[in-house]
C-alpha positions as a printed Julia matrix, in Angstrom:
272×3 Matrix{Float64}:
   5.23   38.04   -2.44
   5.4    35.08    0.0
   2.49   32.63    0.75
   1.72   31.97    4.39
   1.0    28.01    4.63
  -0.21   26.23    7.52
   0.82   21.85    8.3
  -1.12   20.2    10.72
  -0.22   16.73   11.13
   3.77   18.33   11.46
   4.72   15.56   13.76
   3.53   12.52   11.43
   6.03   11.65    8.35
   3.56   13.53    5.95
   3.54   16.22    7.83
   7.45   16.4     8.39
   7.55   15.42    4.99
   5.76   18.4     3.34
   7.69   21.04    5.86
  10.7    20.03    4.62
   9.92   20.87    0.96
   8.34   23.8     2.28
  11.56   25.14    3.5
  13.1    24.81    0.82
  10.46   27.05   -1.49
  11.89   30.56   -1.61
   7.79   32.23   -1.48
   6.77   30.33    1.58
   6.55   31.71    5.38
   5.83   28.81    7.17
   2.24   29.92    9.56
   0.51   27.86   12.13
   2.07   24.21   12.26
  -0.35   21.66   14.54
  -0.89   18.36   15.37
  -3.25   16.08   17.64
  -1.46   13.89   20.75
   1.62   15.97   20.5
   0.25   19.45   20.61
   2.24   21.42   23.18
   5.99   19.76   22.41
   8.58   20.99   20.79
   8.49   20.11   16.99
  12.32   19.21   16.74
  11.87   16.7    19.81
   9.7    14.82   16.66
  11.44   15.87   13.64
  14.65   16.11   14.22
  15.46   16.77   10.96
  13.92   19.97   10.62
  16.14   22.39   12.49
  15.09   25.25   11.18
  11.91   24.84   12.86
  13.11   23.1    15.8
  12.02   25.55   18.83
   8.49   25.38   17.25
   5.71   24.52   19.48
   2.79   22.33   17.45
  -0.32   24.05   18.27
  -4.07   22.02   18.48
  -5.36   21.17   15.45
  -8.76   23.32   14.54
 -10.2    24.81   12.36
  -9.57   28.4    14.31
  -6.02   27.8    13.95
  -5.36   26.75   10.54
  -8.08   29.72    9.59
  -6.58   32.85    7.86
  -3.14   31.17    5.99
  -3.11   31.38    1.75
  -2.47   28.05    2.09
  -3.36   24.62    4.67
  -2.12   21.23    3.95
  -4.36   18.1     5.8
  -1.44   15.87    7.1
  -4.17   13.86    8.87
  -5.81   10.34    9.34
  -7.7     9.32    6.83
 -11.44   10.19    8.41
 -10.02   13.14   10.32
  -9.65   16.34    7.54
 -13.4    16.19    6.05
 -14.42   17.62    9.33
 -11.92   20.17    9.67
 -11.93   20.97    5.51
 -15.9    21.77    6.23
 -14.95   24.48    9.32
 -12.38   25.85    7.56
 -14.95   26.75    4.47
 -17.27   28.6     6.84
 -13.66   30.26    8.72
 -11.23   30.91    5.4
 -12.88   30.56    2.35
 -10.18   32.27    0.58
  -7.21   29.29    1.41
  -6.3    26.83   -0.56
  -7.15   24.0     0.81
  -4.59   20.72    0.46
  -5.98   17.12    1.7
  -2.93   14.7     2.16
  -5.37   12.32    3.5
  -8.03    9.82    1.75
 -10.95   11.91    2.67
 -11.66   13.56   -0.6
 -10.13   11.28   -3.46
 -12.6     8.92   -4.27
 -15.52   10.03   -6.46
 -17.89    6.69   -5.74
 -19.59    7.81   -2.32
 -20.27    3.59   -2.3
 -16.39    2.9    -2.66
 -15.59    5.09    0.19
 -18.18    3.68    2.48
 -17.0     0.07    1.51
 -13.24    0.49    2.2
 -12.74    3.39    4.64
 -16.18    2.52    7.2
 -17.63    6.13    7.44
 -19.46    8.77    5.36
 -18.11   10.22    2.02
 -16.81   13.37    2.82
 -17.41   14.54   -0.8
 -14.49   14.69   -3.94
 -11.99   17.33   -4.74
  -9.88   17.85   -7.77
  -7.44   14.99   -7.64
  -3.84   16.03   -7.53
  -2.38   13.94  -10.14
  -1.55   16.71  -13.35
  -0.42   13.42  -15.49
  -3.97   12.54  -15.53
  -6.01   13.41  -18.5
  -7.88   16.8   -17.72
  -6.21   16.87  -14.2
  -4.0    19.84  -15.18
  -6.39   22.51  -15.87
  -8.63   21.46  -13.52
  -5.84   21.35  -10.53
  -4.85   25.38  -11.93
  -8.12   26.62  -10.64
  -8.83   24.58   -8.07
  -9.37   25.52   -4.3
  -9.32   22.32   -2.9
  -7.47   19.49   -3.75
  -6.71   15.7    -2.94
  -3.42   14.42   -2.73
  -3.31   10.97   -4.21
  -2.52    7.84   -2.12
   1.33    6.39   -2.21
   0.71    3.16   -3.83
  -2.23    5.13   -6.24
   0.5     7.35   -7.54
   3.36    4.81   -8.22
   0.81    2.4    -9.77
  -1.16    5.39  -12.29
   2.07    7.13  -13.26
   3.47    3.64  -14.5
   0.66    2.73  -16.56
  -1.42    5.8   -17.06
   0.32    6.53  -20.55
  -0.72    3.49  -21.93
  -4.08    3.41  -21.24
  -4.46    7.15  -22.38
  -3.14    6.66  -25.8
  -5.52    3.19  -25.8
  -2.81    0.58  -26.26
  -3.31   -1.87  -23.41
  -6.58   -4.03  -22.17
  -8.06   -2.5   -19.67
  -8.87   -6.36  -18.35
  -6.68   -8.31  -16.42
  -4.0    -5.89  -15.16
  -1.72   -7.22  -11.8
   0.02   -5.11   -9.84
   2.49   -5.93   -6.85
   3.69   -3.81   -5.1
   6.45   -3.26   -1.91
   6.25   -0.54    0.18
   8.34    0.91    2.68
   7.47    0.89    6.73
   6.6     4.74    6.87
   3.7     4.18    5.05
   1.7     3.05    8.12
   2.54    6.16    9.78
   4.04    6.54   13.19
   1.9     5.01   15.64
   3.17    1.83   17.11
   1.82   -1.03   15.73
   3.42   -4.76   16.62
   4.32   -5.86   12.62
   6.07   -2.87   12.16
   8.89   -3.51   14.5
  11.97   -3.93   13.53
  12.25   -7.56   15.17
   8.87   -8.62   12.71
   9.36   -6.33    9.35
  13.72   -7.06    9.3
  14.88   -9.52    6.77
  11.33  -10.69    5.53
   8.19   -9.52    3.74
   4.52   -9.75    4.12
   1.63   -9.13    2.09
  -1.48   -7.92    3.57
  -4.8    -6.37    2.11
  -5.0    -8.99   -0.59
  -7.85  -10.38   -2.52
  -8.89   -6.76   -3.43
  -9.39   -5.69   -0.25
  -6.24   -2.65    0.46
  -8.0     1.23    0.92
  -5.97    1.9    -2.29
  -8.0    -0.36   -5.12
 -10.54    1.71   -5.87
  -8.24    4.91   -6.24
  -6.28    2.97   -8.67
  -9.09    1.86  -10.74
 -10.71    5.25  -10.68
  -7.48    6.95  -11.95
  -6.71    4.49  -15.16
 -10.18    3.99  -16.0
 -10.32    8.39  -16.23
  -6.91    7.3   -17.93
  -8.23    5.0   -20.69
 -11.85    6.85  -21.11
 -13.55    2.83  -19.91
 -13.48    0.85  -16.77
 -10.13   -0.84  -16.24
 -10.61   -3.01  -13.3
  -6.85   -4.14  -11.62
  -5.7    -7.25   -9.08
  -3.27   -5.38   -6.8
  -1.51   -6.98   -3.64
   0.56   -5.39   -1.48
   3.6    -5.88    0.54
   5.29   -4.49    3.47
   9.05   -4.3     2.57
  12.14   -3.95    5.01
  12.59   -0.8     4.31
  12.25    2.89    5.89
  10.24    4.55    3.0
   9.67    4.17   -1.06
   7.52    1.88   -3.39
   9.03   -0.85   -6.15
   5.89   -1.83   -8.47
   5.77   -4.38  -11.03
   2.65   -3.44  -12.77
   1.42   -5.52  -15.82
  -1.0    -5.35  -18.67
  -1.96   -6.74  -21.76
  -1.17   -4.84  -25.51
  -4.29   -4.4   -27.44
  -4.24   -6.78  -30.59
  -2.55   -5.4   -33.42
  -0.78   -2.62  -31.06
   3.13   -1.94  -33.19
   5.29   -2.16  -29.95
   7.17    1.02  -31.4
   3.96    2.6   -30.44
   4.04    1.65  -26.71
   7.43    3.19  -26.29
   6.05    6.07  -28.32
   3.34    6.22  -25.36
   5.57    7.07  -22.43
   7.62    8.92  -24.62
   4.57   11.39  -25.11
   3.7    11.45  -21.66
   6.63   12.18  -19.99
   9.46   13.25  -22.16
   9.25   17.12  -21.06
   7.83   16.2   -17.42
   9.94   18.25  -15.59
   9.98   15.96  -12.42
């Protein structure tokens, strides 16, 4: 039995992004596929890549639209799919509901308010499964929040540690380079090629990137304590991807055969 699944967003890389793994899924009939400004054109005038759906026409995004699929992923600006999540409980209460936007990761109304400008739009499961609990919870879930880029590098590198209680949950650095696709496609002057080629750029520092409270909140529900991080991003000169160097201390008296031992555990029958 196929599942009918619904993108809006399709002509953003997130959007594109999750139609191509869609295609590939043998119990998926791709439904309605939308987006905002380019609603009416041609999706393979956009992406390109996707030629199986190339003489698809993006539809308006709404609620009536995406309404009636088993399944809708949120491809959308962060501030945009807490609206449309809310119409499409009243319209489809039966469809599973996926949020690749911020809307519904954070847990901390206050953090969301502080770093994103607008009201909480309230907290799903979060979809990270190497997360303590996150498994079971994700199985039954309805509704559920696709981590952030930088979130998910950062937590997968140093969520095993703090789950089997071998590093400080003090003092932890993280840099990280990301790759220009991360901004999304609108046109913005430090993402051309003439200002991001052959040089880097940090921005956000000082604790102040969207993504430092979704961090924290994931390897403190890691560790079972607060674990408070200094993270700085950088824009890299490079389409897409992440390289992190994330650091933190070994608890005194940890055996270092132990912190192998602690990856080992987490991921050694991971299938991805």
């Amino acid at each position: 039995m196929s599942l009918t699944v619904a993108v809006s967003g399709a002509s953003g890389y997130a959007g594109g992004e999750v139609l191509r793994l869609l295609l590939s899924h043998p119990e998926v009939e791709i439904g309605a596929i939308t987006a905002h400004s380019n609603a009416g054109e041609r999706l393979g005038s956009l992406q390109p890549h996707l030629h199986a759906l190339a003489d698809r026409v993006l539809q308006e995004t709404t609620a009536e639209v995406l309404a009636g699929h088993d399944v809708v992923f949120l491809a959308l600006p962060h501030g945009a799919s807490g609206a449309v999540a809310a119409e499409l409980e009243l319209l489809s209460p039966g469809t599973l509901v996926i949020d690749a936007g911020a809307d519904h990761r954070l847990r901390s109304p206050q953090d969301w308010e502080a770093f994103y400008g607008s009201d909480h739009a309230g907290t799903w499961p979060y979809g990270l499964p190497e997360l303590p609990g996150q498994r079971a919870e994700i199985a039954g879930a309805s509704r559920i929040a696709v981590p952030g880029c930088y979130p998910t590098t950062c937590l997968l590198a140093l969520a095993p540690g703090f789950t089997a209680g071998v590093l400080v949950p003090e003092d932890v650095v993280i840099v990280a380079a990301s790759g220009t696709s991360g901004a999304g496609k609108s046109l913005k002057p430090h993402l051309l090629g003439s200002e991001a080629m052959g040089s880097m750029s940090p921005y956000g520092v000082g604790g102040g990137h969207r993504h430092t409270p979704e961090i924290e909140q994931g390897l403190s529900q890691a560790a079972g304590e607060p674990v408070t991080v200094s993270f700085t991003p950088t824009l890299a000169p490079m389409p897409r991807g992440i390289l992190a160097t994330a650091t933190a201390r070994l608890k005194p008296g940890v055996d270092p055969a132990e912190v192998r031992a602690a990856w080992e555990r987490a991921y050694g029958q991971e299938r991805f």
